[in-house]
Short mmCIF file of C-alpha atoms in Angstrom, two decimals:
data_model
loop_
_atom_site.label_atom_id
_atom_site.label_comp_id
_atom_site.label_asym_id
_atom_site.label_seq_id
_atom_site.Cartn_x
_atom_site.Cartn_y
_atom_site.Cartn_z
CA MET A 1 156.71 129.30 41.84
CA LEU A 2 155.03 130.04 45.16
CA LYS A 3 158.05 132.03 46.37
CA ARG A 4 157.55 134.42 43.46
CA MET A 5 154.07 135.30 44.72
CA ILE A 6 155.26 137.10 47.84
CA ASN A 7 153.83 140.47 46.75
CA LEU A 8 150.54 139.11 45.42
CA GLN A 9 147.53 140.92 46.87
CA LYS A 10 144.60 139.15 45.23
CA LEU A 11 144.37 135.49 44.24
CA THR A 12 141.52 133.37 42.83
CA LEU A 13 142.04 129.63 42.36
CA TYR A 14 139.86 126.94 40.79
CA LEU A 15 141.72 123.63 40.92
CA VAL A 16 140.51 120.06 40.29
CA PHE A 17 142.79 117.08 40.96
CA GLU A 18 142.30 113.40 40.19
CA SER A 19 144.59 110.97 41.97
CA ASN A 20 145.11 107.24 41.61
CA GLY A 21 147.53 107.02 44.49
CA GLY A 22 148.35 109.30 47.37
CA PHE A 23 145.77 111.76 48.61
CA LEU A 24 146.49 115.43 47.88
CA ASN A 25 145.24 117.41 50.85
CA PRO A 26 143.76 120.70 49.57
CA ILE A 27 144.27 122.31 52.99
CA ASP A 28 148.03 121.83 52.66
CA LEU A 29 147.93 123.55 49.28
CA VAL A 30 145.93 126.46 50.67
CA ASN A 31 148.44 126.90 53.47
CA GLN A 32 151.32 126.93 51.02
CA PHE A 33 149.77 129.72 49.00
CA SER A 34 149.00 131.77 52.10
CA THR A 35 152.47 131.19 53.58
CA TYR A 36 154.31 132.44 50.50
CA SER A 37 151.89 135.31 49.86
CA ASN A 38 152.02 137.41 53.00
CA GLN A 39 150.58 140.45 51.23
CA LEU A 40 147.37 138.70 50.24
CA GLU A 41 144.31 140.81 50.90
CA SER A 42 141.87 138.61 49.01
CA PHE A 43 142.12 134.86 48.48
CA SER A 44 139.18 132.99 46.95
CA PHE A 45 139.47 129.36 45.97
CA TYR A 46 137.76 126.12 45.07
CA ILE A 47 139.91 123.00 45.30
CA SER A 48 138.54 119.56 44.51
CA THR A 49 140.42 116.31 45.03
CA GLU A 50 139.04 113.12 43.49
CA GLU A 51 140.48 109.89 44.83
CA ASN A 52 139.74 106.68 42.92
CA ASN A 53 140.80 104.65 45.94
CA ARG A 54 137.99 105.62 48.26
CA GLU A 55 139.53 104.04 51.33
CA ASP A 56 142.62 106.24 51.08
CA LEU A 57 140.51 109.37 51.28
CA VAL A 58 138.19 108.03 53.97
CA ARG A 59 141.16 107.07 56.15
CA TYR A 60 142.72 110.48 55.69
CA LEU A 61 139.68 112.63 56.39
CA THR A 62 137.66 112.88 59.58
CA LYS A 63 134.46 114.77 60.19
CA ASN A 64 136.34 117.34 62.26
CA GLU A 65 139.28 117.85 59.94
CA MET A 66 138.23 121.34 58.92
CA LYS A 67 138.12 122.41 62.56
CA GLN A 68 141.34 120.65 63.51
CA THR A 69 143.42 122.00 60.63
CA ASN A 70 145.44 125.10 61.46
CA LEU A 71 144.69 127.33 58.50
CA ASN A 72 146.94 130.28 57.81
CA ILE A 73 144.06 132.22 56.28
CA LYS A 74 142.19 133.85 59.15
CA TYR A 75 140.00 136.30 57.27
CA GLU A 76 138.14 133.94 54.95
CA GLN A 77 135.10 131.82 55.67
CA MET A 78 135.39 128.30 54.34
CA SER A 79 133.25 125.24 53.81
CA ASN A 80 133.65 121.77 52.34
CA ILE A 81 131.76 118.93 50.68
CA PHE A 82 132.71 115.28 50.97
CA SER A 83 131.01 112.89 48.55
CA LYS A 84 131.66 109.19 48.02
CA SER A 85 130.36 106.53 45.69
CA SER A 86 131.23 103.08 44.42
CA ILE A 87 133.69 104.54 41.90
CA GLY A 88 135.56 106.89 44.22
CA SER A 89 135.38 109.84 46.57
CA THR A 90 135.71 113.58 46.15
CA TYR A 91 136.66 116.24 48.66
CA HIS A 92 135.81 119.88 47.91
CA VAL A 93 137.16 122.84 49.88
CA PHE A 94 136.15 126.41 49.06
CA THR A 95 135.88 129.92 50.37
CA LEU A 96 132.61 131.70 51.00
CA PRO A 97 130.76 133.21 49.36
CA PHE A 98 131.21 130.64 46.58
CA GLU A 99 131.97 132.63 43.41
CA PHE A 100 132.56 130.00 40.72
CA SER A 101 130.13 128.92 38.02
CA VAL A 102 130.83 125.15 37.91
CA LEU A 103 130.48 122.56 40.66
CA THR A 104 131.06 118.88 39.89
CA SER A 105 131.04 115.48 41.61
CA ILE A 106 128.72 116.17 44.52
CA GLY A 107 126.26 113.68 45.96
CA HIS A 108 123.27 113.76 48.28
CA GLN A 109 124.90 115.92 50.93
CA PHE A 110 125.96 119.52 50.57
CA PRO A 111 125.95 122.45 53.03
CA LYS A 112 123.03 124.84 53.43
CA ILE A 113 124.68 127.56 51.40
CA ILE A 114 123.19 129.58 48.56
CA PHE A 115 125.41 128.84 45.55
CA ASP A 116 124.00 131.68 43.48
CA SER A 117 127.00 131.81 41.13
CA VAL A 118 126.72 128.15 40.06
CA ILE A 119 125.13 127.61 36.65
CA ASP A 120 126.68 124.18 35.88
CA LEU A 121 126.03 121.39 38.40
CA TRP A 122 127.11 117.73 38.12
CA ILE A 123 125.75 115.30 40.71
CA SER A 124 126.16 111.55 41.15
CA SER A 125 125.02 108.93 43.63
CA ASP A 126 124.91 105.18 44.13
CA VAL A 127 121.15 105.36 44.71
CA SER A 128 118.32 107.20 43.01
CA PHE A 129 117.66 110.78 44.07
CA GLU A 130 114.40 111.54 45.85
CA HIS A 131 112.03 114.49 45.48
CA GLU A 132 113.39 116.18 48.61
CA PHE A 133 116.87 116.26 47.12
CA PHE A 134 115.72 118.16 44.02
CA LEU A 135 113.88 120.62 46.25
CA ARG A 136 117.18 121.32 48.02
CA VAL A 137 119.01 121.72 44.71
CA ALA A 138 116.44 124.28 43.55
CA LYS A 139 116.74 126.19 46.82
CA TYR A 140 120.51 126.29 47.11
CA PHE A 141 121.35 126.58 43.38
CA PRO A 142 118.80 129.21 42.29
CA MET A 143 120.60 130.25 39.07
CA LEU A 144 121.16 126.74 37.72
CA LYS A 145 121.23 126.52 33.91
CA HIS A 146 122.96 123.20 33.14
CA PHE A 147 122.15 120.13 35.23
CA TYR A 148 123.89 116.74 34.83
CA VAL A 149 122.49 113.86 36.88
CA MET A 150 124.17 110.46 37.25
CA THR A 151 122.75 107.55 39.24
CA LEU A 152 125.34 104.79 39.68
CA ASN A 153 124.32 101.13 40.01
CA SER A 154 120.73 101.84 39.00
CA ASN A 155 118.55 99.32 37.19
CA PHE A 156 118.88 99.71 33.44
CA LEU A 157 115.64 100.19 31.53
CA ASN A 158 113.05 99.31 34.14
CA LYS A 159 110.25 98.64 31.67
CA ASN A 160 107.71 97.70 34.31
CA LYS A 161 107.95 101.02 36.09
CA SER A 162 104.73 102.90 36.68
CA PHE A 163 104.47 106.47 37.93
CA ASP A 164 102.08 108.51 40.01
CA ASP A 165 101.22 111.74 38.20
CA ALA A 166 100.37 113.71 41.32
CA ARG A 167 102.04 114.26 44.66
CA ARG A 168 99.64 116.54 46.41
CA ASP A 169 101.55 116.40 49.70
CA GLU A 170 104.85 117.66 48.21
CA PRO A 171 105.71 121.05 46.73
CA ILE A 172 106.61 121.24 43.06
CA VAL A 173 110.29 121.82 42.28
CA GLU A 174 111.00 124.79 40.02
CA TYR A 175 114.14 125.47 37.99
CA PRO A 176 113.29 128.78 36.28
CA HIS A 177 116.65 129.21 34.52
CA LEU A 178 117.43 125.61 33.54
CA VAL A 179 118.06 125.23 29.79
CA LEU A 180 120.10 121.99 29.63
CA LEU A 181 119.31 118.69 31.34
CA ASP A 182 121.46 115.57 30.95
CA LEU A 183 119.75 112.39 32.20
CA THR A 184 121.70 109.92 30.08
CA ARG A 185 123.25 108.12 33.05
CA THR A 186 120.38 107.99 35.47
CA ASP A 187 117.25 105.86 35.95
CA VAL A 188 113.60 106.23 35.06
CA ASP A 189 112.67 107.35 38.59
CA VAL A 190 114.85 110.43 38.25
CA ILE A 191 113.72 111.07 34.68
CA ASP A 192 110.10 111.02 35.79
CA GLU A 193 110.98 113.24 38.75
CA LEU A 194 112.37 115.92 36.46
CA LEU A 195 110.10 115.68 33.39
CA ASN A 196 106.79 115.26 35.19
CA GLU A 197 105.20 118.70 35.55
CA ASN A 198 103.37 117.59 38.69
CA LYS A 199 106.74 117.22 40.38
CA THR A 200 109.05 119.65 38.57
CA ARG A 201 108.64 122.76 36.41
CA LEU A 202 111.22 123.47 33.68
CA PRO A 203 109.84 126.46 31.74
CA ARG A 204 113.06 127.18 29.80
CA LEU A 205 114.35 123.68 29.04
CA ASN A 206 115.53 123.46 25.42
CA TYR A 207 118.30 120.81 25.48
CA LEU A 208 117.58 117.30 26.74
CA SER A 209 119.86 114.25 26.72
CA VAL A 210 118.33 110.94 27.82
CA ARG A 211 118.26 107.22 27.03
CA TYR A 212 115.67 106.49 24.37
CA GLU A 213 113.96 103.56 26.11
CA ASP A 214 113.79 105.45 29.41
CA LEU A 215 112.23 108.40 27.62
CA ARG A 216 109.62 106.12 26.04
CA ILE A 217 108.77 104.65 29.44
CA THR A 218 108.52 108.00 31.20
CA THR A 219 106.44 109.61 28.46
CA GLN A 220 104.38 106.46 27.83
CA ASP A 221 105.42 106.34 24.19
CA PHE A 222 105.28 110.14 23.97
CA THR A 223 101.57 110.33 24.84
CA ARG A 224 101.68 111.27 28.52
CA GLU A 225 100.19 114.67 29.32
CA ALA A 226 102.20 115.15 32.51
CA THR A 227 105.48 115.26 30.55
CA ARG A 228 104.40 117.52 27.71
CA ARG A 229 104.88 120.92 29.31
CA ASN A 230 108.47 120.40 30.44
CA CYS A 231 109.42 119.16 26.97
CA ALA A 232 107.43 121.75 25.02
CA ASN A 233 110.40 124.08 24.42
CA VAL A 234 113.01 121.42 23.72
CA THR A 235 114.72 122.17 20.41
CA LYS A 236 117.58 119.71 20.77
CA LEU A 237 116.95 116.14 21.92
CA ILE A 238 119.83 113.69 22.11
CA THR A 239 119.03 110.05 22.89
CA TRP A 240 120.87 106.76 22.79
CA ARG A 241 119.84 103.15 23.01
CA GLN A 242 121.53 99.80 23.54
CA ILE A 243 121.13 97.61 20.46
CA VAL A 244 123.64 94.76 20.65
CA GLY A 245 125.65 94.13 23.80
CA SER A 246 127.34 97.41 24.66
CA GLN A 247 126.99 98.93 21.20
CA GLN A 248 125.25 102.28 21.22
CA PHE A 249 124.20 104.92 18.79
CA HIS A 250 122.97 108.48 19.12
CA LEU A 251 119.91 110.03 17.59
CA HIS A 252 119.94 113.78 17.03
CA PHE A 253 116.70 115.66 16.60
CA PRO A 254 117.11 119.34 15.69
CA SER A 255 113.63 120.10 16.91
CA LEU A 256 110.52 118.47 18.31
#
């Protein structure tokens, strides 16, 4: 197929791979496209490789791999993101400026690049995200509309959690375009971080997905003033709770 692309002048690729064995190096794939497309004048891409066997990817990659790799594309700026967790690792390679609307499977670390085309962001980590991280997300993803947050290995339903309503020494995070927030697979610390108006402002939020018990804790049985403003415009609330063992059910509220 690549040999048929010899006269191609413009190419845009968005590719996501999941591998259970044998790491697929995205740099090799980029070089193949550029080798067989000598007439390329514009080549924009995002290639993500998810490896369930984290050690395979860690062994393959080094911090200097991007510099050491002899890329055939000389006229494009590139960057990468390497994220790892207890369930696997993901390696992202992409051209700049980033021009795609969806970015998935990133963790705490990402480059200081303005991803102003991204409206869907999926993040995951083995530990809870701190306030500083959400400040960085707001800065580098200014057009974010749909935000999915997953905290792996977090404590489930921390009923003894208490929260401070004010953090006078830290700036408030603002997501002016955010309309959808999925907190189903995170912990109460993150839920408080994002629903507490003294920490985060969500003026356009209208779709919220969250665990029922965590929502009760964070909102103090739906009486807490600090969480009212960010939830005021929510018209679709989806919650779930654990009732027996791993059995779950969903509650759908058309409006609040």
